[in-house]
N, CA and C atoms as an extended XYZ file, in Angstrom:
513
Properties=species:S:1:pos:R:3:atomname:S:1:resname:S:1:resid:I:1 pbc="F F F"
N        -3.302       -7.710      -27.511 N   UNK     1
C        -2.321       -6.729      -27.114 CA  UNK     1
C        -1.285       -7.397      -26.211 C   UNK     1
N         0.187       -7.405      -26.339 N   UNK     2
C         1.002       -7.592      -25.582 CA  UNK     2
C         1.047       -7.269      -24.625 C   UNK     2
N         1.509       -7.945      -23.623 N   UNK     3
C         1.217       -7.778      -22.257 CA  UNK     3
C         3.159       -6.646      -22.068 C   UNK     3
N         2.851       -5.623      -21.236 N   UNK     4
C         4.552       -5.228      -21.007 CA  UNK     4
C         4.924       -5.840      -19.605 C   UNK     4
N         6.154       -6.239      -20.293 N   UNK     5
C         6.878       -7.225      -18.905 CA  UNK     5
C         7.514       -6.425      -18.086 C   UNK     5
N         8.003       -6.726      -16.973 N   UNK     6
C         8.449       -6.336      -15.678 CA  UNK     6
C         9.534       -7.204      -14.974 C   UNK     6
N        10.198       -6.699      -14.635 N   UNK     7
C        11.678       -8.026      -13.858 CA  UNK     7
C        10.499       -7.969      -12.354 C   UNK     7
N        11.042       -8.544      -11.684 N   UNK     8
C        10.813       -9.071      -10.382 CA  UNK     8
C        10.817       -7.486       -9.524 C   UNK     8
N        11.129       -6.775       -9.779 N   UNK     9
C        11.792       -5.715       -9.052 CA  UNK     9
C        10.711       -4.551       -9.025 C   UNK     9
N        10.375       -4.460      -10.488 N   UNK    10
C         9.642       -3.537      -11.060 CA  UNK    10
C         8.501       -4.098      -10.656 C   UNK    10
N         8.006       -5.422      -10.521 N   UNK    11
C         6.533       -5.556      -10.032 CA  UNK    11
C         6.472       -5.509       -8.880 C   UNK    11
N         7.193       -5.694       -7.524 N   UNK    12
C         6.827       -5.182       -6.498 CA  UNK    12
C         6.555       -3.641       -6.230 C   UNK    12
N         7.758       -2.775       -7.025 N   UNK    13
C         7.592       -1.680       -7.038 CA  UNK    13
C         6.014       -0.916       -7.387 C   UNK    13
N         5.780       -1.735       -8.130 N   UNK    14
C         4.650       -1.525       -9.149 CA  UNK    14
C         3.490       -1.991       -8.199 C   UNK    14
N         3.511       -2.683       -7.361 N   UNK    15
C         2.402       -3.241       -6.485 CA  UNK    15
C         2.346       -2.445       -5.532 C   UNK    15
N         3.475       -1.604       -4.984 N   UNK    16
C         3.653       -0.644       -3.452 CA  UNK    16
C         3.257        0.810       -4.388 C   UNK    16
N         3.358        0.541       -5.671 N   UNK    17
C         2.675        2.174       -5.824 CA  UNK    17
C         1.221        2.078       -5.516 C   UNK    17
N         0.688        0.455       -6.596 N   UNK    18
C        -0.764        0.724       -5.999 CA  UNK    18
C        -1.202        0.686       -5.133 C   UNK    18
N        -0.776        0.422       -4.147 N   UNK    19
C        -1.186        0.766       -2.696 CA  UNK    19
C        -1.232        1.615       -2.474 C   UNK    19
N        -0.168        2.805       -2.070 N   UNK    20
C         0.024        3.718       -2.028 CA  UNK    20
C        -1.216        4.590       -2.928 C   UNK    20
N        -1.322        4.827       -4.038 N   UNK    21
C        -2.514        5.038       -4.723 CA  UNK    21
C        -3.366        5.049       -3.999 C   UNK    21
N        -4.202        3.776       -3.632 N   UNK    22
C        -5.553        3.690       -2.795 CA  UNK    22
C        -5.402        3.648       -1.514 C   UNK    22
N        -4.326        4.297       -0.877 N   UNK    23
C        -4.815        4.296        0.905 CA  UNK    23
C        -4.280        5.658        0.843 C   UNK    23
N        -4.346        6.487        0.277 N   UNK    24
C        -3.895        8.001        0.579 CA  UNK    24
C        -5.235        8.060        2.053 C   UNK    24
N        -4.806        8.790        2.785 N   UNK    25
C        -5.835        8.866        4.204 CA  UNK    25
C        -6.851        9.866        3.826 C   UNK    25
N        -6.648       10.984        3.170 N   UNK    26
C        -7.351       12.143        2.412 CA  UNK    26
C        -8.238       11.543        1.428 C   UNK    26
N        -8.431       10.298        0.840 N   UNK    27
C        -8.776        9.623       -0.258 CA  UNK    27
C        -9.885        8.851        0.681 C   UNK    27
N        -8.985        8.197        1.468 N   UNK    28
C       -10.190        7.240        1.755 CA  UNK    28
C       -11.077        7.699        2.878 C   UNK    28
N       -10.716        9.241        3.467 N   UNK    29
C       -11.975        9.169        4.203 CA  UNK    29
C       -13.151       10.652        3.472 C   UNK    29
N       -12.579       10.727        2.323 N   UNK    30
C       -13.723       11.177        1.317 CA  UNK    30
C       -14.430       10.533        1.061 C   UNK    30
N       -13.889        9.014        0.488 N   UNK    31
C       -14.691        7.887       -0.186 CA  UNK    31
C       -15.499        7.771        1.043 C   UNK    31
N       -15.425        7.086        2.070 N   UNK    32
C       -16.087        7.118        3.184 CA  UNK    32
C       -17.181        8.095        3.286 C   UNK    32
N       -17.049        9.197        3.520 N   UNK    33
C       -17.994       10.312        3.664 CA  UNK    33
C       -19.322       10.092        2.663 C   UNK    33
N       -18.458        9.626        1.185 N   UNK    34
C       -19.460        9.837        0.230 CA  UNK    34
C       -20.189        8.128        0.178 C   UNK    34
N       -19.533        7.242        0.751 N   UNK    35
C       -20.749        5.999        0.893 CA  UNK    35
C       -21.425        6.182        2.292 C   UNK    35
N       -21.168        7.573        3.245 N   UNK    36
C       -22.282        7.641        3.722 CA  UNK    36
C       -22.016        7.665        5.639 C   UNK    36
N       -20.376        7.181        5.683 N   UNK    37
C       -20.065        7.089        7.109 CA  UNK    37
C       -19.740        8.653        7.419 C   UNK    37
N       -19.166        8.525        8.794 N   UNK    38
C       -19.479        9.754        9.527 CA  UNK    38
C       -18.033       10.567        9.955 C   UNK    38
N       -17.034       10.380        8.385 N   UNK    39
C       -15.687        9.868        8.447 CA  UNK    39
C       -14.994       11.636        8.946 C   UNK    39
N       -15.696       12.660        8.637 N   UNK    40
C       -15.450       13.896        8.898 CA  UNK    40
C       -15.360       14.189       10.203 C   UNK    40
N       -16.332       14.107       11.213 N   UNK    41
C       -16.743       13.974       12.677 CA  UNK    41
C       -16.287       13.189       13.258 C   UNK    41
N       -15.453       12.244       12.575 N   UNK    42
C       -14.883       11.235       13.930 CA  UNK    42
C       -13.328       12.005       14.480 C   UNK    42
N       -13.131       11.433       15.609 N   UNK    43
C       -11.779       11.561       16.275 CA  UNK    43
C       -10.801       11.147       15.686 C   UNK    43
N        -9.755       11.573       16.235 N   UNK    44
C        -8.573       10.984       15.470 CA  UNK    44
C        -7.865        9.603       15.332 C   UNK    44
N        -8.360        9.544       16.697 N   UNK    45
C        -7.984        7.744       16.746 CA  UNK    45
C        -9.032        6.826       15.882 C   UNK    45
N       -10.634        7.460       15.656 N   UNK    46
C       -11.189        6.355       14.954 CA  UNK    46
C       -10.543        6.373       13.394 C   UNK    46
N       -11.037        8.096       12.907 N   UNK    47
C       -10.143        8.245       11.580 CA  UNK    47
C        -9.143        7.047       11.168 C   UNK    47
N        -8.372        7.040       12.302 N   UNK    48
C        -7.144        6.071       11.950 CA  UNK    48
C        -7.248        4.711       11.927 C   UNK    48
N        -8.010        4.022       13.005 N   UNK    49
C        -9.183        3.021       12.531 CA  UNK    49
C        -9.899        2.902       11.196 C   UNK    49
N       -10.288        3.376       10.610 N   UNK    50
C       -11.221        3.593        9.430 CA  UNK    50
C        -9.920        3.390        8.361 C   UNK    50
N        -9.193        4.269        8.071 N   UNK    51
C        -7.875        4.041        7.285 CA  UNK    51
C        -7.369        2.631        7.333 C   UNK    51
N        -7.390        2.042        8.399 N   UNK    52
C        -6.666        1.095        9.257 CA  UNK    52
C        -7.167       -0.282        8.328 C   UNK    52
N        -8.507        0.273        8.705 N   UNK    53
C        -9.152       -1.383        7.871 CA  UNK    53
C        -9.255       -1.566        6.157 C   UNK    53
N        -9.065        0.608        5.757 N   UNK    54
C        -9.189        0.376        4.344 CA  UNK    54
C        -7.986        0.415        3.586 C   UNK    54
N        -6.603        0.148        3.906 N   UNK    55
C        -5.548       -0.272        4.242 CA  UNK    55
C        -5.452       -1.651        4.078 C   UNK    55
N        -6.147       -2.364        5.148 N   UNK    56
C        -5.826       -3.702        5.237 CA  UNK    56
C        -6.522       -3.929        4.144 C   UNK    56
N        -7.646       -3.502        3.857 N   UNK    57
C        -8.438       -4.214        2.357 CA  UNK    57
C        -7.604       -3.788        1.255 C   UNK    57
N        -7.676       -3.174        1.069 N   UNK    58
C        -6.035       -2.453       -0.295 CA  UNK    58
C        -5.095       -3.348       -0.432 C   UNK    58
N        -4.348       -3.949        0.719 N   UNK    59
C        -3.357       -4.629        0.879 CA  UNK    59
C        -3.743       -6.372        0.391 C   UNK    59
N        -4.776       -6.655        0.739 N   UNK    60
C        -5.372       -8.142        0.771 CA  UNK    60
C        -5.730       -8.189       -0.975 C   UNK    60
N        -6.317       -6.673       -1.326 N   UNK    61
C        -6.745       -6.913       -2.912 CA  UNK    61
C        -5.108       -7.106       -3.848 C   UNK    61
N        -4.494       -5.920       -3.225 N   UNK    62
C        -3.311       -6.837       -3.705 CA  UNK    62
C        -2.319       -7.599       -3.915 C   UNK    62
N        -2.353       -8.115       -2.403 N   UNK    63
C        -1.525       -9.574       -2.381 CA  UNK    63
C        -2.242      -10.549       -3.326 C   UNK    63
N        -3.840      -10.666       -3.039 N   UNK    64
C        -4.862      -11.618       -3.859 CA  UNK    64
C        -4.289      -11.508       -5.450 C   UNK    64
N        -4.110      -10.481       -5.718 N   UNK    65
C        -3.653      -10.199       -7.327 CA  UNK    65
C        -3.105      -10.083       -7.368 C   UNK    65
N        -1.710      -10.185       -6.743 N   UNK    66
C        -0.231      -11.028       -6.996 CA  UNK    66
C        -0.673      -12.473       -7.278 C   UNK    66
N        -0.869      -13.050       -6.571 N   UNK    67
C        -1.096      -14.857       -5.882 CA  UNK    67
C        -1.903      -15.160       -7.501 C   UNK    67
N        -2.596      -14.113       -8.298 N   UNK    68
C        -2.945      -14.652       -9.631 CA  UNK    68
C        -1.714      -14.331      -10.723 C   UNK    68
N        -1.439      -13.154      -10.533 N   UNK    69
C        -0.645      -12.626      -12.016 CA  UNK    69
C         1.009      -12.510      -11.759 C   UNK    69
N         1.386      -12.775      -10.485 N   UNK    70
C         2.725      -13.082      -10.760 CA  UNK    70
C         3.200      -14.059       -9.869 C   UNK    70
N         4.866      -14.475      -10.197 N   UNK    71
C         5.428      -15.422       -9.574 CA  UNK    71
C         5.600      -14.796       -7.772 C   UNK    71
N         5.302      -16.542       -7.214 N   UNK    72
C         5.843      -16.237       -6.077 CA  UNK    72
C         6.425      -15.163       -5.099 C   UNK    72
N         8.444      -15.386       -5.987 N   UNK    73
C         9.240      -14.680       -5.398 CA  UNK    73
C         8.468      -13.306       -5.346 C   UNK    73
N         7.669      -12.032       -6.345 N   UNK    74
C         7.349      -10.997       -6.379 CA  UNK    74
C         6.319      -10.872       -4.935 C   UNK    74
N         5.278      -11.959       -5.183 N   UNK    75
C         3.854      -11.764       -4.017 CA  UNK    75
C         5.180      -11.603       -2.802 C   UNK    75
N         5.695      -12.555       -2.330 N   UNK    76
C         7.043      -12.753       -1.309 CA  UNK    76
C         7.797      -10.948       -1.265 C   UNK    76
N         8.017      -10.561       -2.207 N   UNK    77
C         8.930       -9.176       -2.264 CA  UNK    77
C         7.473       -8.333       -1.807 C   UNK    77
N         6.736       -8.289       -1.886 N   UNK    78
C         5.734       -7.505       -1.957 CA  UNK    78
C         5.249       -7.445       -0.472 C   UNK    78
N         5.283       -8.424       -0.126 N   UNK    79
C         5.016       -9.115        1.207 CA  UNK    79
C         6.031       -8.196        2.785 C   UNK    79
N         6.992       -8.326        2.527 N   UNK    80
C         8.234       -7.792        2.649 CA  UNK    80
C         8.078       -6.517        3.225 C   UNK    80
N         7.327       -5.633        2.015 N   UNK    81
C         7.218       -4.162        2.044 CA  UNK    81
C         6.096       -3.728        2.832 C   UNK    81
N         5.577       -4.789        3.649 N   UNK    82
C         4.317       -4.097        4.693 CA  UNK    82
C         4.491       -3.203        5.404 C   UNK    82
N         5.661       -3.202        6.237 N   UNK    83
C         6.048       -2.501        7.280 CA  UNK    83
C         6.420       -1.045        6.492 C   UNK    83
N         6.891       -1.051        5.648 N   UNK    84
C         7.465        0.288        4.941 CA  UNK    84
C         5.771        0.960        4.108 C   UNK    84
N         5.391        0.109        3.881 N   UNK    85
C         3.940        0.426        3.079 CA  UNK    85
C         3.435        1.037        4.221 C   UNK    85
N         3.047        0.577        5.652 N   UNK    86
C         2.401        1.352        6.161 CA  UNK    86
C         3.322        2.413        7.253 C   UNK    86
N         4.121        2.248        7.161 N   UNK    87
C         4.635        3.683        8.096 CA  UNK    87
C         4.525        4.888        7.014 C   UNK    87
N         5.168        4.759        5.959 N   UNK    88
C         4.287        5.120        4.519 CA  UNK    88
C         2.949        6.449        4.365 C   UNK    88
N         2.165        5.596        4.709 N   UNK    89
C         0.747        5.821        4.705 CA  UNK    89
C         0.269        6.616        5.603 C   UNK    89
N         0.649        6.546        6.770 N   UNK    90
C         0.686        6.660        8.135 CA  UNK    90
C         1.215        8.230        8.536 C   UNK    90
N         0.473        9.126        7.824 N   UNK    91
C         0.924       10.480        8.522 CA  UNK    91
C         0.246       11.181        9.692 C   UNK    91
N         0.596       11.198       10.979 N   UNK    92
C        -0.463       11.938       11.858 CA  UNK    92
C        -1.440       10.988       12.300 C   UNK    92
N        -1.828        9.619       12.091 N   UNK    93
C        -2.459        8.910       12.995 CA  UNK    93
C        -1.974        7.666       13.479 C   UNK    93
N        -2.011        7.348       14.729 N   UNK    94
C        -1.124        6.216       15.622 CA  UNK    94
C        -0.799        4.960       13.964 C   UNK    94
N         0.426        4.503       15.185 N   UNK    95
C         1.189        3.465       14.478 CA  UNK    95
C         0.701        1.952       14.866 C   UNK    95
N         0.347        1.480       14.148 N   UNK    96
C         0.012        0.088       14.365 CA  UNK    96
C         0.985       -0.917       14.306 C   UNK    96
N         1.491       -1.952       15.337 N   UNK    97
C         2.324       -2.818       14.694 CA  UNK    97
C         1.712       -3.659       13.741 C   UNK    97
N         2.774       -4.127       13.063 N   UNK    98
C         3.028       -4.888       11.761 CA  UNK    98
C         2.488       -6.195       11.933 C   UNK    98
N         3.042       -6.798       12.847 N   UNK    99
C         2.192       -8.143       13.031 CA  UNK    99
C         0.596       -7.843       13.520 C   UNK    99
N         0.580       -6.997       14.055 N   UNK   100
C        -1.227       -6.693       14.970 CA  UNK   100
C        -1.698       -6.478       13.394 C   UNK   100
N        -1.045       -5.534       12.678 N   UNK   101
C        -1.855       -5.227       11.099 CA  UNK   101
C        -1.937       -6.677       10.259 C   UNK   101
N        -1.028       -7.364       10.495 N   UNK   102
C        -1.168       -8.713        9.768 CA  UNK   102
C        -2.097       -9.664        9.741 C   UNK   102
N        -2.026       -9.634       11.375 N   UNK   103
C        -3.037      -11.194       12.428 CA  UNK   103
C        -3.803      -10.436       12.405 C   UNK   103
N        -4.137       -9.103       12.231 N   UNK   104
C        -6.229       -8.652       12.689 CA  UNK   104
C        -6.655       -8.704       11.302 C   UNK   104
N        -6.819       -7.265       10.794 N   UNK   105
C        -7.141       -6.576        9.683 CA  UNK   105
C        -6.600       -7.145        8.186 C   UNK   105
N        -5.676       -7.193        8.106 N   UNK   106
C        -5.190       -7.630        6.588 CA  UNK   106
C        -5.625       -9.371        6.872 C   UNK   106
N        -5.507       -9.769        7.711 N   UNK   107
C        -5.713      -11.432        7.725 CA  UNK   107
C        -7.566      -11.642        7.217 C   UNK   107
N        -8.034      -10.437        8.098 N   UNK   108
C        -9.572      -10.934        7.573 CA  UNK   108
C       -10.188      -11.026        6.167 C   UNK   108
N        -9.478       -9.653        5.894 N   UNK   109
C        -9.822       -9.374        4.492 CA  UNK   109
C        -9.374      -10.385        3.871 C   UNK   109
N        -7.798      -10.906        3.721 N   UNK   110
C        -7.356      -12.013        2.810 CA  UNK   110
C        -7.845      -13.492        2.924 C   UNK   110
N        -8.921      -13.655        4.072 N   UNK   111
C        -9.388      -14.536        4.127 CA  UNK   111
C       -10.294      -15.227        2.932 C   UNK   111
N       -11.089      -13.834        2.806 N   UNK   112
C       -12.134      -13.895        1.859 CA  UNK   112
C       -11.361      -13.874       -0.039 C   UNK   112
N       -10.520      -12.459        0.302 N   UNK   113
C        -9.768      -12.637       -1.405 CA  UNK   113
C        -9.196      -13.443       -1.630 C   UNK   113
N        -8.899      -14.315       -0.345 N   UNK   114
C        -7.337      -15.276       -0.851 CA  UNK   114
C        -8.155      -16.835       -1.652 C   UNK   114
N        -9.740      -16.927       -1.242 N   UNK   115
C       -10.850      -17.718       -1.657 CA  UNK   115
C       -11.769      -16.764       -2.515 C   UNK   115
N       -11.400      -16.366       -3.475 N   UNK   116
C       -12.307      -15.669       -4.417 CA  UNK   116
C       -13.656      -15.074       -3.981 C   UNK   116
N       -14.251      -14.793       -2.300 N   UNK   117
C       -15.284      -14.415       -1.615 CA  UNK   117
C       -15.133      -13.088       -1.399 C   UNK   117
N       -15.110      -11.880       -2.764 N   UNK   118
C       -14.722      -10.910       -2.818 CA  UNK   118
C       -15.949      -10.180       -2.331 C   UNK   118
N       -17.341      -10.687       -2.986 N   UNK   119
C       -18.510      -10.028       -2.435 CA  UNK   119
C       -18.689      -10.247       -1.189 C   UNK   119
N       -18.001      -10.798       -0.237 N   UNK   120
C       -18.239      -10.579        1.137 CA  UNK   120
C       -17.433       -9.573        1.872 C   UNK   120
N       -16.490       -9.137        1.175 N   UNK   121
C       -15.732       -8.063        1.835 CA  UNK   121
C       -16.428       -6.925        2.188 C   UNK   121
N       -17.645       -6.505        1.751 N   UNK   122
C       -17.936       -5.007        2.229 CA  UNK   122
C       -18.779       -5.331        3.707 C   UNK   122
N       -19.372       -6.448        3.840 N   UNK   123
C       -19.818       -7.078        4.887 CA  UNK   123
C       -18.461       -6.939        6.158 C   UNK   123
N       -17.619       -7.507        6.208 N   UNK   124
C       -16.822       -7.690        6.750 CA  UNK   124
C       -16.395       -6.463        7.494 C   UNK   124
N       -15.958       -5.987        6.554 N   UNK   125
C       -15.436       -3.888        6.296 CA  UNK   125
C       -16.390       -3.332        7.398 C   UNK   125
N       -17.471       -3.969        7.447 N   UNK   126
C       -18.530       -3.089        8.228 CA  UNK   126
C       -18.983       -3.457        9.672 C   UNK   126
N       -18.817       -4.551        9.342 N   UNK   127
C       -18.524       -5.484       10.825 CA  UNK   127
C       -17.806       -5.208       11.759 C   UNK   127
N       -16.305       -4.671       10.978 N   UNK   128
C       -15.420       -4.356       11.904 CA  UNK   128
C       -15.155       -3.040       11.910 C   UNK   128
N       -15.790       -2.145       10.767 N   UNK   129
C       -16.049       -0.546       11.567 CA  UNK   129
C       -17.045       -0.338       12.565 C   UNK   129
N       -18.144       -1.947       12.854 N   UNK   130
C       -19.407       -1.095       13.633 CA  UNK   130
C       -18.458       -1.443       15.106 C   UNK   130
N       -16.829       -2.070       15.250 N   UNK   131
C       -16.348       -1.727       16.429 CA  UNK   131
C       -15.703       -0.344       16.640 C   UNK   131
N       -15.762        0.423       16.365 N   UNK   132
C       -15.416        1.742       16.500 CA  UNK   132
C       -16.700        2.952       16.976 C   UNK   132
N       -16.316        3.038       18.228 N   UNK   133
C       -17.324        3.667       18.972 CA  UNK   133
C       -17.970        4.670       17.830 C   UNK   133
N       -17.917        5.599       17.427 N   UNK   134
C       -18.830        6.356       16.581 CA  UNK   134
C       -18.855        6.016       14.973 C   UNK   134
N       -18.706        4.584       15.045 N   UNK   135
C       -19.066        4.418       13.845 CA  UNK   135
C       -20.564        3.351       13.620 C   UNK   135
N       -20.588        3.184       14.997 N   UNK   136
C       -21.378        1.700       15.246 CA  UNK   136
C       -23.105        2.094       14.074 C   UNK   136
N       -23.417        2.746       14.157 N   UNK   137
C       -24.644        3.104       13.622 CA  UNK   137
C       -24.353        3.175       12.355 C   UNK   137
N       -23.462        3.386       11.797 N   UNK   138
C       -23.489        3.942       10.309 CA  UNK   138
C       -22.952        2.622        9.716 C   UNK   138
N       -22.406        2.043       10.228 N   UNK   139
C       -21.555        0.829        9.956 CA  UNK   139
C       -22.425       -0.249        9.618 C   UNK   139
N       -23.740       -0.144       10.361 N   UNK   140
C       -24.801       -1.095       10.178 CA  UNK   140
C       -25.932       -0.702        9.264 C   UNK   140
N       -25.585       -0.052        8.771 N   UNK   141
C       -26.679        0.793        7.908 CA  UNK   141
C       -26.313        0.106        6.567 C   UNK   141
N       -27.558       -0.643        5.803 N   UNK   142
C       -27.287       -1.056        4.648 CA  UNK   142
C       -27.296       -0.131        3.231 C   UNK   142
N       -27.530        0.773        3.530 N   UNK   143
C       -27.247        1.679        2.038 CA  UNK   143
C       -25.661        2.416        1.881 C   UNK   143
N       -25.487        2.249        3.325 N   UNK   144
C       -23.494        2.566        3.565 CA  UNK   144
C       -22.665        1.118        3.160 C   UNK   144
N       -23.265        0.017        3.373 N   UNK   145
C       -22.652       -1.533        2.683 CA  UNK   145
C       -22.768       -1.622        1.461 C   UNK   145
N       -23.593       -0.899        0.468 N   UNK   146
C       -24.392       -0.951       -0.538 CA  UNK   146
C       -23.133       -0.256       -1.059 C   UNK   146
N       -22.931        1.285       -0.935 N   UNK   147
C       -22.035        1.833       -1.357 CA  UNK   147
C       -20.877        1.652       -1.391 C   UNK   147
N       -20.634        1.139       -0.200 N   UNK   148
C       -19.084        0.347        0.227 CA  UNK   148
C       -18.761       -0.651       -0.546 C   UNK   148
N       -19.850       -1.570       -0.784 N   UNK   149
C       -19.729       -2.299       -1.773 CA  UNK   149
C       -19.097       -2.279       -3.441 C   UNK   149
N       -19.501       -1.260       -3.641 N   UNK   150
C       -19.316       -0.715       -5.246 CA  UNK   150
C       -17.622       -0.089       -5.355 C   UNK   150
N       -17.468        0.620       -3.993 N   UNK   151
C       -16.350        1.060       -3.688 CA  UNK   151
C       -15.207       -0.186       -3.825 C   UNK   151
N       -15.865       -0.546       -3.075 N   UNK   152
C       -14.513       -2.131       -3.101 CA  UNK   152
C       -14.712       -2.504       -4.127 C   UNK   152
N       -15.536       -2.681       -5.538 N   UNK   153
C       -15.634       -3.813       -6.547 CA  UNK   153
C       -14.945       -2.069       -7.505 C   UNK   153
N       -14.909       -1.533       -7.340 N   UNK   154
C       -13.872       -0.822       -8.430 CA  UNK   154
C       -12.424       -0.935       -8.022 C   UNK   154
N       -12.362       -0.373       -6.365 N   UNK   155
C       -10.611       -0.831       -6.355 CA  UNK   155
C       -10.236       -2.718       -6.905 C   UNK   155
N       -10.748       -3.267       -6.517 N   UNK   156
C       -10.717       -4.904       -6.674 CA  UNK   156
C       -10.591       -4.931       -8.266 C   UNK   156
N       -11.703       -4.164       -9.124 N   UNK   157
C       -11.109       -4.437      -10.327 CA  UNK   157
C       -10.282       -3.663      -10.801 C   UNK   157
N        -9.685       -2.397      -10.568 N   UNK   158
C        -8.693       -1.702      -11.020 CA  UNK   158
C        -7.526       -2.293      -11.145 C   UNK   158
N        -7.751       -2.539       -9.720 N   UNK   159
C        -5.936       -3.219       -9.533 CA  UNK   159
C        -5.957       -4.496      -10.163 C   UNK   159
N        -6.560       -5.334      -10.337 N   UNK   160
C        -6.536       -6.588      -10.576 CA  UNK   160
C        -6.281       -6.179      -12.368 C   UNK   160
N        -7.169       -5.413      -12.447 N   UNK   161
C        -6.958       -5.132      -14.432 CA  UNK   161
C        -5.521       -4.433      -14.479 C   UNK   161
N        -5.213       -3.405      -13.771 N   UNK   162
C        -3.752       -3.033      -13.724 CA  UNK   162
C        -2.379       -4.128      -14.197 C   UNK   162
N        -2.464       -5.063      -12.885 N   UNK   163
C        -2.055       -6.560      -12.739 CA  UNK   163
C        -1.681       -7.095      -14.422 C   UNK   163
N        -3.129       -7.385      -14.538 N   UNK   164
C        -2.820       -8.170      -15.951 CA  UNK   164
C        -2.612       -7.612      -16.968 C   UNK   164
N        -2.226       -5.992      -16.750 N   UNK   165
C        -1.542       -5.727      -18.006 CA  UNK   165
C        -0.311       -5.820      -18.468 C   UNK   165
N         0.348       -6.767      -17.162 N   UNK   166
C         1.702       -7.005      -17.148 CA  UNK   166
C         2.199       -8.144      -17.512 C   UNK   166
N         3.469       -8.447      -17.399 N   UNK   167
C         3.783      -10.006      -16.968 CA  UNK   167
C         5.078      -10.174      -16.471 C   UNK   167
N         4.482       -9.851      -15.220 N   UNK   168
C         5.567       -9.989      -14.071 CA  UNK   168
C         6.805      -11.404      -14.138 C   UNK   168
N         7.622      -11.001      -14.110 N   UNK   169
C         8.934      -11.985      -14.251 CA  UNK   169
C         9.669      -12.575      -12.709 C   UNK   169
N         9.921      -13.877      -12.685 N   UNK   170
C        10.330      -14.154      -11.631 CA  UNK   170
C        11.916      -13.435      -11.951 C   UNK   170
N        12.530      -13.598      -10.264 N   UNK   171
C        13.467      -13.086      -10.194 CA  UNK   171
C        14.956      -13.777      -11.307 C   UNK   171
């Protein structure tokens, strides 16, 4: 099957929808609830924490799947749109700067995708929710990593299969 092409323009576009897609805040702290955290009962500032990191993982799965399926200049355009991606996202819980979202959260995650160490991400994810005062217990709980796990290996392959149904064009 032919792959349908895309100018440079259309695949960033196309990369800030899927984001957008998987960090709706209503989305991800259902998913949450249902692998088992305590995403209903928390405060507002953790809520936004919790978003915060599943955000930064969203973002890392798809810079990682740029850096495979298209040129440069696009990962670069895509790159670009952080700041707008997350004010975006961002309805009703504090604002994070852009660089703090870069150097903490999105850096950890892309540590691991940017080296194909995708099965370590739900580890990670959990590591750094058990810093969030009422998450610490649930965060360490291995049947909530278990689930989290599965969670991340469907967004990871969605988007990534999304990706290659294209063929993104340099500019």
């Amino acid at each position: 099957m032919a792959k349908k092409r895309l100018r440079a323009a259309q695949g960033i576009e196309a990369a800030c929808i899927l984001f957008q897609l998987n960090s709706k805040e209503e989305d991800i702290l259902r998913l949450a609830t249902e692998a088992g955290l305590p995403a209903e009962t928390l405060p507002p500032a953790d809520k936004a924490m919790l978003c915060l990191e599943w955000q930064a993982f969203t973002h890392a799965v798809l810079t990682s799947g740029l850096m495979q399926y298209a040129p440069n200049s696009v990962l670069v355009g895509y790159l670009r749109e952080t700041g707008n991606l997350l004010a975006q996202t961002r309805t009703g819980i504090p604002q994070m700067a852009q660089a703090d979202f870069v150097d903490g959260p999105f850096a950890a995650h892309m540590a691991l995708l940017g080296h194909g160490r995708q099965a370590e991400c739900p580890t990670l994810f959990c590591r750094r929710l058990a810093e969030i005062p009422h998450m610490a217990t649930a965060a360490y709980d291995k049947h909530v990593e278990a689930r989290l796990a599965a969670l991340m290996a469907m967004v990871i392959s969605a988007v990534w299969d999304k990706l290659d149904q294209y063929e993104i064009l340099a500019d």
